[in-house]
XYZ file of C-alpha atoms in Angstrom:
727
model
C 0.018 0.007 -0.053
C 1.354 3.289 -0.736
C 1.477 6.316 1.408
C -0.403 9.249 -0.068
C 0.153 12.704 0.750
C -2.131 15.175 -0.776
C -1.168 17.922 -2.802
C -0.685 21.346 -1.608
C 1.280 20.277 1.139
C 3.072 17.627 -0.559
C 3.693 19.961 -3.486
C 4.768 22.544 -1.336
C 7.343 20.236 -0.223
C 8.987 20.531 -3.455
C 8.883 24.260 -3.367
C 8.729 25.597 -0.085
C 11.932 24.520 1.192
C 13.431 27.544 1.889
C 15.614 29.737 1.314
C 18.473 28.556 1.455
C 16.528 29.251 3.659
C 14.911 27.034 5.829
C 12.917 24.343 5.344
C 9.140 21.910 4.096
C 9.351 18.789 3.115
C 7.926 19.572 4.123
C 7.996 17.826 3.239
C 6.812 17.340 2.901
C 3.893 20.218 2.789
C 2.507 23.576 3.094
C -1.252 23.404 3.557
C -0.903 19.888 4.485
C -3.009 17.726 2.439
C 0.139 16.218 2.458
C 0.809 14.842 -0.828
C 0.050 11.665 -2.393
C 3.022 9.747 -1.999
C 2.174 6.482 -3.541
C 4.382 4.600 -1.078
C 3.398 2.796 1.887
C 5.544 3.701 4.725
C 5.865 0.624 6.705
C 7.661 -0.606 9.636
C 9.552 -3.763 8.405
C 12.773 -5.665 9.576
C 15.448 -6.146 6.916
C 16.441 -9.635 6.108
C 19.878 -10.073 4.534
C 20.490 -12.586 1.656
C 23.692 -13.644 -0.009
C 23.162 -11.277 -2.945
C 22.456 -8.330 -0.765
C 25.441 -7.805 1.320
C 25.366 -4.051 2.048
C 23.328 -3.377 5.246
C 20.680 -0.607 4.604
C 20.124 2.365 6.879
C 17.300 3.028 9.267
C 15.215 5.344 7.180
C 11.866 7.123 7.262
C 11.538 7.278 3.578
C 12.729 10.615 2.599
C 10.329 13.167 1.230
C 11.383 16.486 -0.259
C 10.403 19.006 2.224
C 8.921 22.170 2.395
C 10.859 25.164 3.304
C 12.107 25.273 6.654
C 10.541 22.132 7.809
C 11.438 18.591 8.773
C 13.010 16.635 6.123
C 13.186 12.922 6.675
C 15.981 10.463 6.641
C 18.130 8.066 8.264
C 21.041 6.676 9.793
C 23.510 4.231 8.706
C 24.673 1.603 11.235
C 28.247 0.610 10.416
C 28.807 -2.803 9.173
C 30.575 -5.037 11.904
C 33.317 -7.083 11.091
C 34.787 -8.227 14.342
C 33.126 -6.599 17.362
C 35.593 -5.440 19.857
C 34.935 -4.747 23.527
C 34.275 -1.177 24.505
C 37.045 0.596 26.422
C 36.240 0.707 30.222
C 37.054 4.446 30.401
C 34.582 5.411 27.712
C 31.536 7.408 29.262
C 27.908 6.198 29.172
C 27.224 8.468 26.206
C 30.116 7.302 24.083
C 29.405 3.661 24.938
C 25.895 3.823 23.758
C 26.613 5.867 20.736
C 29.301 3.327 19.631
C 26.834 0.475 20.204
C 24.112 2.309 18.171
C 26.509 2.840 15.255
C 27.935 -0.704 15.146
C 24.806 -2.775 15.899
C 23.952 -5.334 13.349
C 21.164 -3.934 11.173
C 18.851 -6.949 11.735
C 18.163 -5.663 15.137
C 16.414 -2.610 13.910
C 12.906 -2.028 12.389
C 13.201 0.259 9.463
C 10.745 2.258 7.393
C 10.684 1.427 3.794
C 9.065 2.866 0.655
C 6.736 0.189 -0.866
C 4.282 0.106 -3.785
C 1.695 -2.513 -4.455
C 0.668 -2.931 -8.071
C -1.174 -5.918 -9.496
C 0.150 -9.139 -7.965
C 3.543 -7.650 -6.898
C 4.999 -5.511 -4.140
C 7.955 -3.291 -5.167
C 10.289 -1.977 -2.479
C 13.987 -1.522 -1.445
C 15.800 -4.288 0.013
C 19.307 -3.609 0.894
C 21.024 -1.788 -1.796
C 18.477 -3.129 -4.482
C 15.118 -2.319 -5.875
C 13.195 -5.656 -5.710
C 9.752 -7.040 -6.295
C 7.940 -9.981 -4.767
C 4.478 -11.675 -5.030
C 2.109 -9.789 -2.874
C 1.713 -12.534 -0.233
C 5.466 -13.006 0.048
C 6.274 -9.335 0.654
C 7.468 -10.001 4.060
C 9.608 -13.131 3.126
C 13.087 -13.456 1.682
C 11.713 -14.419 -1.689
C 12.032 -11.535 -4.175
C 13.372 -10.671 -7.542
C 16.142 -8.155 -7.879
C 15.253 -5.466 -10.526
C 18.108 -2.992 -10.037
C 21.202 -2.528 -7.946
C 21.370 0.967 -6.769
C 25.104 0.750 -6.593
C 25.250 1.046 -10.227
C 24.625 4.698 -10.026
C 27.872 5.143 -7.935
C 26.098 7.328 -5.304
C 27.124 7.301 -1.649
C 24.572 5.212 0.326
C 21.650 5.636 -2.076
C 18.010 4.994 -1.008
C 14.730 5.002 -2.844
C 12.503 8.044 -2.325
C 9.613 7.114 -4.431
C 8.369 4.321 -6.809
C 5.935 4.346 -9.642
C 4.778 1.325 -11.696
C 3.495 1.717 -15.309
C -0.141 0.553 -15.672
C 0.626 -2.748 -17.369
C 3.842 -3.362 -15.454
C 6.218 -3.128 -18.494
C 8.233 -0.483 -16.476
C 8.906 0.782 -13.036
C 10.350 4.191 -12.269
C 12.111 4.846 -8.991
C 13.520 8.063 -7.584
C 16.843 7.578 -5.837
C 18.586 9.950 -3.359
C 21.318 10.002 -0.775
C 21.289 11.326 2.703
C 24.019 13.915 1.900
C 22.052 15.530 -0.825
C 18.572 16.623 -1.940
C 19.379 15.926 -5.647
C 17.634 12.821 -6.982
C 17.905 10.445 -9.917
C 14.989 8.737 -11.685
C 15.765 5.398 -13.097
C 13.351 3.594 -15.413
C 13.614 -0.299 -15.330
C 12.225 -2.376 -18.086
C 10.485 -5.410 -16.550
C 11.266 -8.676 -18.359
C 13.116 -12.061 -17.640
C 16.182 -10.003 -17.290
C 15.191 -6.429 -15.936
C 17.517 -3.753 -17.331
C 17.775 -0.023 -16.770
C 16.072 1.606 -19.836
C 17.004 5.020 -18.882
C 17.786 7.497 -16.139
C 17.023 11.357 -15.518
C 18.663 13.662 -13.063
C 17.007 15.987 -10.793
C 13.449 14.587 -11.002
C 10.987 15.852 -8.510
C 7.447 14.272 -9.068
C 6.713 11.821 -11.699
C 3.675 9.629 -12.840
C 2.753 7.115 -15.604
C 0.004 7.124 -17.976
C -0.865 4.917 -20.983
C -1.642 6.543 -24.419
C -4.133 5.567 -27.256
C -1.432 3.227 -28.763
C -1.160 1.222 -25.491
C 2.279 2.891 -24.878
C 3.506 4.025 -21.508
C 4.238 7.581 -21.072
C 6.195 8.867 -18.131
C 5.458 12.543 -17.057
C 8.036 14.089 -14.720
C 9.255 17.472 -13.397
C 12.723 18.698 -13.429
C 14.149 20.401 -10.498
C 17.154 22.867 -10.647
C 18.365 24.857 -7.574
C 15.507 23.702 -5.600
C 13.171 25.093 -8.150
C 10.724 23.029 -10.065
C 9.336 24.708 -13.182
C 9.548 22.359 -16.175
C 7.361 19.255 -17.046
C 8.720 16.625 -19.467
C 7.048 13.496 -20.998
C 9.036 10.466 -22.162
C 8.400 7.149 -23.809
C 10.857 4.135 -24.071
C 11.506 1.007 -26.029
C 11.365 1.261 -29.813
C 9.689 4.667 -29.857
C 11.886 6.713 -27.591
C 10.906 10.272 -26.966
C 11.711 12.994 -24.256
C 10.312 16.398 -24.634
C 9.635 19.411 -22.433
C 6.091 20.569 -22.791
C 5.485 22.973 -20.035
C 7.702 25.626 -18.246
C 6.457 27.948 -15.410
C 7.766 31.438 -16.006
C 6.966 32.934 -12.623
C 9.976 32.120 -10.299
C 7.683 32.246 -7.235
C 5.665 29.405 -8.299
C 6.590 25.566 -8.561
C 5.158 22.694 -10.347
C 3.955 19.226 -9.108
C 2.318 16.342 -10.770
C -0.393 14.312 -9.295
C -2.497 11.343 -10.892
C -5.983 11.257 -9.609
C -6.775 8.110 -7.612
C -8.828 6.515 -10.506
C -6.001 7.268 -12.956
C -8.367 9.241 -15.103
C -6.443 12.456 -15.120
C -3.001 13.638 -14.484
C -2.965 16.991 -12.899
C -0.248 19.667 -13.451
C -0.323 21.662 -10.180
C 1.267 25.114 -10.242
C 1.427 26.895 -6.814
C 3.077 29.111 -4.486
C 2.346 29.598 -0.758
C -0.907 31.279 -1.308
C -2.088 30.572 -4.843
C -2.598 27.646 -7.197
C -3.628 26.772 -10.672
C -4.353 23.193 -12.086
C -4.129 21.797 -15.647
C -5.589 18.394 -16.590
C -3.984 15.874 -18.821
C -6.500 13.290 -20.139
C -5.274 9.978 -19.050
C -6.797 8.453 -22.139
C -5.223 10.965 -24.597
C -1.935 12.217 -22.850
C -0.445 13.787 -26.023
C -3.382 16.213 -26.232
C -2.924 19.744 -24.917
C -3.615 20.179 -21.183
C -6.984 21.686 -20.161
C -6.915 24.577 -17.629
C -9.434 24.122 -14.703
C -9.245 27.624 -13.393
C -6.668 30.457 -14.005
C -4.691 31.418 -10.853
C -6.313 33.894 -8.608
C -4.195 35.660 -6.055
C -5.084 33.992 -2.610
C -7.132 31.098 -4.062
C -5.666 27.518 -3.537
C -7.421 24.491 -4.958
C -6.658 20.857 -5.346
C -8.578 18.417 -7.666
C -9.744 14.796 -7.466
C -11.949 12.947 -9.968
C -14.838 10.464 -9.873
C -17.594 9.561 -12.400
C -16.859 12.520 -14.831
C -17.094 15.011 -11.841
C -14.158 16.952 -10.358
C -14.185 17.201 -6.523
C -12.262 20.417 -5.656
C -10.809 21.233 -2.326
C -10.555 24.987 -2.183
C -10.462 28.068 0.091
C -12.391 30.163 -2.352
C -15.306 32.173 -0.880
C -16.016 33.075 2.715
C -14.806 32.022 5.131
C -11.438 31.684 3.451
C -10.951 28.117 4.865
C -11.143 24.890 2.870
C -14.340 23.525 1.621
C -15.097 20.787 -0.762
C -16.683 21.635 -4.153
C -17.601 19.830 -7.322
C -18.315 20.334 -10.949
C -18.705 18.416 -14.185
C -15.283 17.506 -15.650
C -16.086 19.112 -18.941
C -17.049 22.510 -17.243
C -14.272 22.917 -14.744
C -13.991 26.774 -14.370
C -14.732 28.329 -10.972
C -18.152 29.732 -12.021
C -19.314 26.134 -12.244
C -18.173 24.948 -8.811
C -21.036 24.040 -6.541
C -20.455 23.853 -2.812
C -20.549 20.225 -1.611
C -19.216 20.164 2.031
C -17.937 22.853 4.439
C -15.691 22.284 7.357
C -16.132 23.570 10.849
C -14.146 26.841 11.669
C -10.638 26.281 13.066
C -10.415 22.965 11.166
C -7.241 21.780 9.454
C -7.679 19.512 6.415
C -4.923 16.912 6.672
C -5.776 14.797 3.636
C -8.629 13.731 1.339
C -9.092 10.245 -0.294
C -11.662 9.366 -2.936
C -13.332 5.986 -3.261
C -15.923 4.668 -5.681
C -18.981 5.642 -3.533
C -17.222 7.679 -0.582
C -15.002 10.636 0.016
C -12.993 10.559 3.029
C -11.617 13.612 4.848
C -8.810 13.509 7.537
C -9.204 16.473 9.727
C -7.914 18.121 12.884
C -10.332 20.193 14.919
C -9.760 21.684 18.410
C -6.372 19.858 18.359
C -8.113 16.499 18.060
C -8.229 14.116 14.971
C -11.365 13.228 12.944
C -12.342 11.349 9.912
C -15.386 12.365 8.114
C -16.871 9.841 5.630
C -19.164 11.510 2.948
C -21.479 8.998 1.027
C -21.348 10.387 -2.525
C -24.674 8.582 -3.411
C -26.781 10.188 -0.797
C -24.584 13.028 0.482
C -24.558 11.581 3.989
C -21.815 12.484 6.397
C -20.428 10.357 9.160
C -17.936 12.003 11.544
C -15.587 9.852 13.669
C -13.765 11.299 16.566
C -10.377 9.463 16.827
C -8.702 8.137 20.017
C -7.460 11.223 22.144
C -3.960 9.997 22.260
C -3.518 10.304 18.353
C -1.733 13.219 16.999
C -0.955 12.361 13.434
C -2.104 10.375 10.489
C -0.165 8.160 8.077
C -2.188 7.463 4.885
C -2.373 3.995 3.781
C -3.909 4.175 0.290
C -5.082 1.027 -1.515
C -7.204 0.196 -4.446
C -9.827 -1.627 -2.431
C -13.190 0.341 -2.699
C -14.706 -1.291 0.316
C -12.080 -0.181 2.871
C -10.119 2.905 3.832
C -7.141 2.001 5.846
C -4.779 4.437 7.778
C -2.488 4.671 10.745
C -2.486 6.753 13.791
C 0.604 7.799 15.766
C 2.002 10.224 18.383
C 5.418 11.400 19.337
C 5.683 8.662 21.985
C 3.526 5.893 20.451
C 4.379 3.969 17.253
C 1.811 3.756 14.356
C -1.241 1.633 14.872
C -3.536 0.521 11.947
C -7.132 1.396 11.565
C -9.532 0.519 8.765
C -12.897 2.159 8.043
C -15.206 -0.372 6.377
C -17.775 1.196 4.205
C -20.215 -1.670 4.194
C -20.371 -1.848 8.116
C -20.040 1.933 8.459
C -17.560 1.161 11.319
C -13.974 1.923 12.184
C -11.889 -1.202 13.171
C -8.711 -0.990 14.881
C -5.698 -3.303 14.706
C -6.051 -6.145 17.311
C -3.103 -7.361 19.501
C -1.580 -6.180 22.775
C -1.950 -2.664 23.763
C 1.234 -0.516 23.901
C 2.163 -0.125 27.539
C 2.739 3.571 27.048
C -0.981 4.023 27.092
C -1.138 3.098 30.774
C 2.286 4.735 31.968
C 1.803 8.151 30.239
C -0.800 10.871 29.817
C -1.571 13.148 26.992
C -3.186 16.464 27.831
C -4.841 19.104 25.458
C -4.285 22.470 26.961
C -4.718 26.166 25.947
C -2.680 29.333 26.634
C -4.018 32.808 26.396
C -1.748 34.966 24.316
C -1.404 38.783 24.822
C -4.219 39.511 22.369
C -6.575 37.098 23.993
C -6.140 34.251 21.315
C -6.219 30.790 22.752
C -3.218 28.775 21.767
C -3.402 24.906 21.734
C -0.850 22.796 23.311
C -0.254 19.014 23.513
C 1.468 17.824 26.690
C 2.922 14.239 27.375
C 4.210 13.023 30.784
C 4.214 9.928 32.800
C 1.150 9.148 34.839
C 3.054 8.420 38.096
C 4.825 11.729 38.199
C 4.312 13.210 41.719
C 5.867 16.664 41.515
C 5.629 17.859 37.869
C 7.131 21.127 38.904
C 10.614 19.451 39.488
C 10.465 17.616 36.185
C 12.462 18.662 33.164
C 10.358 20.203 30.326
C 11.144 20.163 26.521
C 9.142 22.500 24.432
C 8.565 22.039 20.766
C 7.695 24.904 18.277
C 7.560 25.520 14.585
C 5.043 28.214 13.576
C 5.546 28.859 9.809
C 4.174 27.999 6.340
C 0.755 26.976 7.672
C 2.456 23.518 8.677
C 1.678 21.612 11.754
C 4.315 20.688 14.309
C 5.590 17.280 13.281
C 4.197 14.724 15.747
C 5.145 11.405 14.309
C 6.567 8.717 16.353
C 10.200 9.415 17.599
C 11.819 6.798 19.800
C 13.910 9.399 21.580
C 10.851 11.226 22.628
C 9.309 8.196 24.182
C 12.730 7.629 26.096
C 12.506 11.082 27.462
C 8.866 10.634 28.806
C 9.767 7.253 30.326
C 12.647 9.046 32.102
C 10.337 11.521 33.651
C 10.409 14.420 31.055
C 7.467 16.524 30.138
C 6.984 17.124 26.521
C 4.920 20.118 25.256
C 4.006 20.898 21.757
C 3.043 24.616 21.188
C 0.870 24.999 18.132
C 1.424 28.735 17.755
C 0.114 31.012 14.982
C 1.908 30.687 11.781
C 1.450 26.957 11.832
C -1.675 25.316 10.412
C -3.255 23.490 13.330
C -6.372 25.684 13.326
C -6.702 26.100 9.550
C -5.709 28.781 7.073
C -6.451 31.730 9.109
C -4.142 30.372 11.898
C -1.400 30.656 9.428
C -2.336 33.983 7.932
C -2.423 35.384 11.640
C 1.319 34.413 11.898
C 2.982 35.448 8.762
C 4.367 38.659 7.159
C 3.662 41.505 9.537
C 2.019 39.250 12.072
C 5.082 37.118 12.836
C 5.336 38.518 16.297
C 1.910 36.801 17.163
C 3.706 33.454 17.007
C 6.436 34.745 19.504
C 3.754 36.086 21.869
C 1.956 32.673 21.635
C 5.125 30.821 22.449
C 5.905 32.965 25.450
C 2.375 32.586 26.723
C 2.462 28.661 26.394
C 5.628 28.418 28.396
C 4.307 30.864 31.068
C 1.044 29.008 31.239
C 2.873 25.532 31.654
C 4.946 26.950 34.559
C 1.823 28.555 35.911
C -0.135 25.231 35.910
C 2.798 23.506 37.692
C 4.583 21.940 34.711
C 8.363 22.357 35.552
C 10.181 25.658 36.016
C 12.486 27.973 34.047
C 15.675 26.154 35.381
C 14.456 22.866 33.942
C 12.803 24.164 30.771
C 14.319 23.391 27.322
C 13.349 24.244 23.870
C 13.851 22.517 20.500
C 13.080 23.779 16.949
C 14.169 22.968 13.504
C 14.456 24.951 10.307
C 11.872 27.869 10.342
C 11.056 27.110 13.919
C 14.454 28.530 14.738
C 12.949 31.971 14.045
C 10.704 31.819 17.140
C 13.248 29.909 19.146
C 15.884 32.464 18.471
C 13.595 35.334 18.984
C 12.436 34.082 22.483
C 16.108 33.769 23.457
C 16.600 37.389 22.757
C 13.120 38.595 24.285
C 12.704 36.262 27.238
C 15.872 34.148 27.909
C 14.864 33.781 31.561
C 12.203 31.348 30.581
C 14.690 28.773 29.339
C 17.798 26.797 30.541
C 18.778 25.140 27.276
C 17.928 25.213 23.523
C 18.512 22.718 20.695
C 18.230 23.951 17.085
C 18.540 22.001 13.900
C 19.317 23.575 10.597
C 17.725 26.819 11.957
C 16.661 29.786 10.121
C 18.201 32.584 12.178
C 19.112 35.480 9.791
C 15.770 36.222 8.219
C 16.678 39.759 7.086
C 19.936 39.207 5.216
C 18.610 35.963 3.785
C 15.311 37.563 2.466
C 17.404 40.355 0.909
C 19.475 37.861 -1.113
C 17.580 36.982 -4.248
C 20.538 34.880 -5.555
C 19.576 32.066 -3.056
C 17.445 29.455 -4.537
C 14.163 30.001 -2.659
C 14.069 33.678 -1.729
C 11.430 34.568 -4.319
C 9.139 31.821 -3.231
C 9.367 32.813 0.426
C 8.239 36.464 -0.004
C 4.640 35.751 0.926
C 5.740 34.283 4.192
C 8.377 36.658 5.304
C 7.872 39.761 3.326
C 10.079 41.580 0.982
C 12.597 43.669 2.778
C 14.418 44.667 -0.442
C 11.387 46.757 -1.664
C 9.125 47.228 1.189
C 10.397 49.256 4.054
C 7.605 48.273 6.267
C 8.470 44.638 5.793
C 12.287 45.432 6.453
C 11.500 47.216 9.694
C 9.196 44.523 10.817
C 11.599 41.688 10.296
C 14.292 43.689 12.254
C 11.881 43.478 15.225
C 11.925 39.746 15.460
C 15.028 38.486 13.371
C 17.089 36.344 15.817
C 20.357 37.552 14.332
C 19.436 41.296 14.377
C 18.386 41.278 18.036
C 21.366 39.608 19.665
C 22.489 41.806 22.664
C 24.742 41.497 25.760
C 22.607 39.523 28.379
C 22.571 36.135 29.868
C 21.250 33.464 27.249
C 20.238 29.895 27.712
C 22.797 27.347 26.514
C 22.516 26.607 22.840
C 23.227 23.446 20.706
C 23.033 24.062 17.005
C 23.137 21.199 14.315
C 23.963 22.518 10.921
C 24.631 21.068 7.544
C 27.706 21.913 5.524
C 26.097 22.183 2.164
C 22.544 22.899 3.045
C 20.888 24.959 0.202
C 17.739 25.808 2.224
C 19.527 27.256 5.246
C 22.934 28.493 4.291
C 25.643 27.643 6.782
C 27.034 31.192 6.460
C 23.944 32.557 8.300
C 24.275 30.070 11.143
C 27.961 30.625 11.571
C 27.432 34.416 11.725
C 24.651 33.979 14.211
C 26.865 31.759 16.468
C 29.852 34.141 16.443
C 27.650 37.080 17.185
C 25.959 35.197 20.053
C 29.346 34.190 21.540
C 30.489 37.879 21.384
C 27.430 39.163 23.150
C 27.692 36.504 25.890
C 31.452 37.445 26.346
C 30.639 40.988 26.699
C 27.939 40.237 29.208
C 30.306 38.187 31.145
C 32.872 40.973 31.393
C 30.173 43.330 32.633
C 28.937 40.855 35.186
C 32.316 40.095 36.658
C 33.856 37.071 38.314
C 31.633 34.108 39.200
C 29.465 34.339 36.199
C 28.793 31.102 34.698
C 28.513 31.787 30.823
C 26.121 29.404 28.803
C 27.493 26.807 26.499
C 27.203 27.656 22.807
C 27.889 24.658 20.628
C 27.722 24.553 16.859
C 27.847 20.956 15.345
C 28.403 21.114 11.564
C 27.528 18.071 9.864
C 28.831 17.064 6.226
C 26.526 16.899 3.344
C 23.701 19.047 1.878
C 20.591 17.408 2.922
C 18.475 19.825 4.947
C 17.855 17.500 7.948
C 18.975 13.988 8.567
C 16.039 13.273 11.018
C 17.144 10.070 12.547
C 20.743 10.176 12.688
C 21.943 8.273 15.955
C 24.815 10.563 16.214
C 22.727 13.778 16.311
C 20.001 12.409 18.524
C 22.454 11.151 21.254
C 24.372 14.447 21.007
C 21.307 16.534 21.615
C 20.110 14.358 24.451
C 23.630 14.434 26.093
C 23.725 18.176 25.754
C 20.194 18.612 27.467
C 21.138 16.178 30.226
C 24.410 17.878 31.057
C 22.906 21.317 30.983
C 20.122 20.343 33.348
C 22.704 18.337 35.511
C 20.679 15.164 34.995
C 22.166 11.580 35.145
C 22.020 10.170 31.545
C 23.204 6.667 32.126
C 19.806 4.917 32.076
C 18.348 7.105 29.324
C 20.947 5.949 26.792
C 20.380 2.329 27.546
C 16.670 2.815 26.999
C 17.253 4.677 23.682
C 19.253 1.760 22.473
C 16.312 -0.517 23.281
C 13.679 1.752 21.769
C 15.579 2.266 18.540
C 14.856 -1.418 17.732
C 11.413 -0.238 16.739
């Protein structure tokens, strides 16, 4: 089954990535109907065979991510030849890290990209693209289709797989953890599978079949993080490869999506606030594309198809939140759109899935998850409130019209399968033993009142048997940009921290998307300071309600989240003891004034244009972390940066670090003897990937930093981390 992430967000993942800037993605995904990635993301244990000697990495199948947002990827346990005993004088942190990096891969559960087509399952096994009979997908019996090592890339992994309709060809997008550049290989399926072609820098791609029964591959070409060109290619005796669309506006990007019934290929052209969609007839792919609706500033829309009707998820009209509309496929313009279904206010649309007789909407309302099942025959609506522990969806799309499968997860709980069965009209959950975390921990949905009276949602996790929460360490998570939700997928290290007595708090501040499009609008451009006010209110509310205290409070952020984290360190450093930042966006002003960076033009609607608008320039100066560093006491800061990161240039991070150290040194001189200066650590990792999310080295270094800064004993937490990383 393939994971599906719907468009705007997913697409945005190809664009948003910022600026050299940060993030996005995104993923992944700006508005979060998180794209349709036709890959199932699945927990699965690797089995090595004689023909597959190279051990794979643990990987959460990478997606291109939206500007300043999480990227996803993995770690590589080093192959063990002869295991040597660890030196006695090695500290607990180093011992555990060494074990993690040298453990046999068979001990780890990994996440693998997988596509089911016909009677086969296609996936990566070791260093190879393989396929097996559906019922044998979890066994060792498979056929090797392509050895990734032929591309001579360093530690390659498969990012995405698409199979041609009649299974004559399979296309796979391949990346490495050190770069966001990708290569698409086309494999001809036969008794002796061979690589038919390869294309560099491919972003999205889909197969359709033309009138002559020939497979046509449509793909987008990405250059300098920008995706503007669409190509189509055929193979075999009638080879063709031609560019047939180029987007001229540099603030837009292009993403391809095939409707679930494969009837239309959609060419989606969008920026942060506006979109335009063209249709390619799946039965006549060489015909000119048909425009649905010309772009209108501020109007976003995404298209699905069923029974000669287009279903359009759009924010057009009042209120400017998403609603579902429909029109006949042969009259697609906006004046023909009929309102079909509206969402409640403060509702975030996570995803949409279309079935033969039903449309399923995956929603977040009041910080809780819901599934709405709409009967297309009678327009009935069934709304299902999902378990309160659930914080995120993982879409699990299949071709079965009778069932809608998906997974639910939280930062401390691994994914659990659920299936909605249309015939029974009921939701069924995966059977088996209940995860013990459900009894040993609590999840709370709280609200903080910001300065202007806005109620800001928070999600808090802690152990149920904690007696004095005020004396427990607290780890705050924040993001607040691009209309993207805080990433709340399962992370073993988060579970370890809760087990060790930590309180985790996720602050869903304005600028993010947890309460819909308006929540994002209220935290972008000249409203960015709302997100900072929200974050301050959340931390003060937590302390006021007895959750930890400033001397035990830490903050973590990645990419664009670094803007709010860095701003808080300048404005209210007394609220925090330590901060960890990953690929953080810290120099907003200078970055946004540099139009030579790959994504600056795409980011103008998020941060403003300081080069031409004095109001935007002066406003950015008010919150930009780099611009507001001053001599004062700061929390300790650990920064992880990536040497060749195109989204967040290393130069800005280094400049920020140097200026921060100078301000701290100046403050120390003024304070006199006895002053204990905070620790400022800049950890520069090699490579050009925006974020290597699951790196053992990164995880253990960050946890070590937090424990040392708070004066906590880390011996047991590293042993537990080793255990939980077997998930």
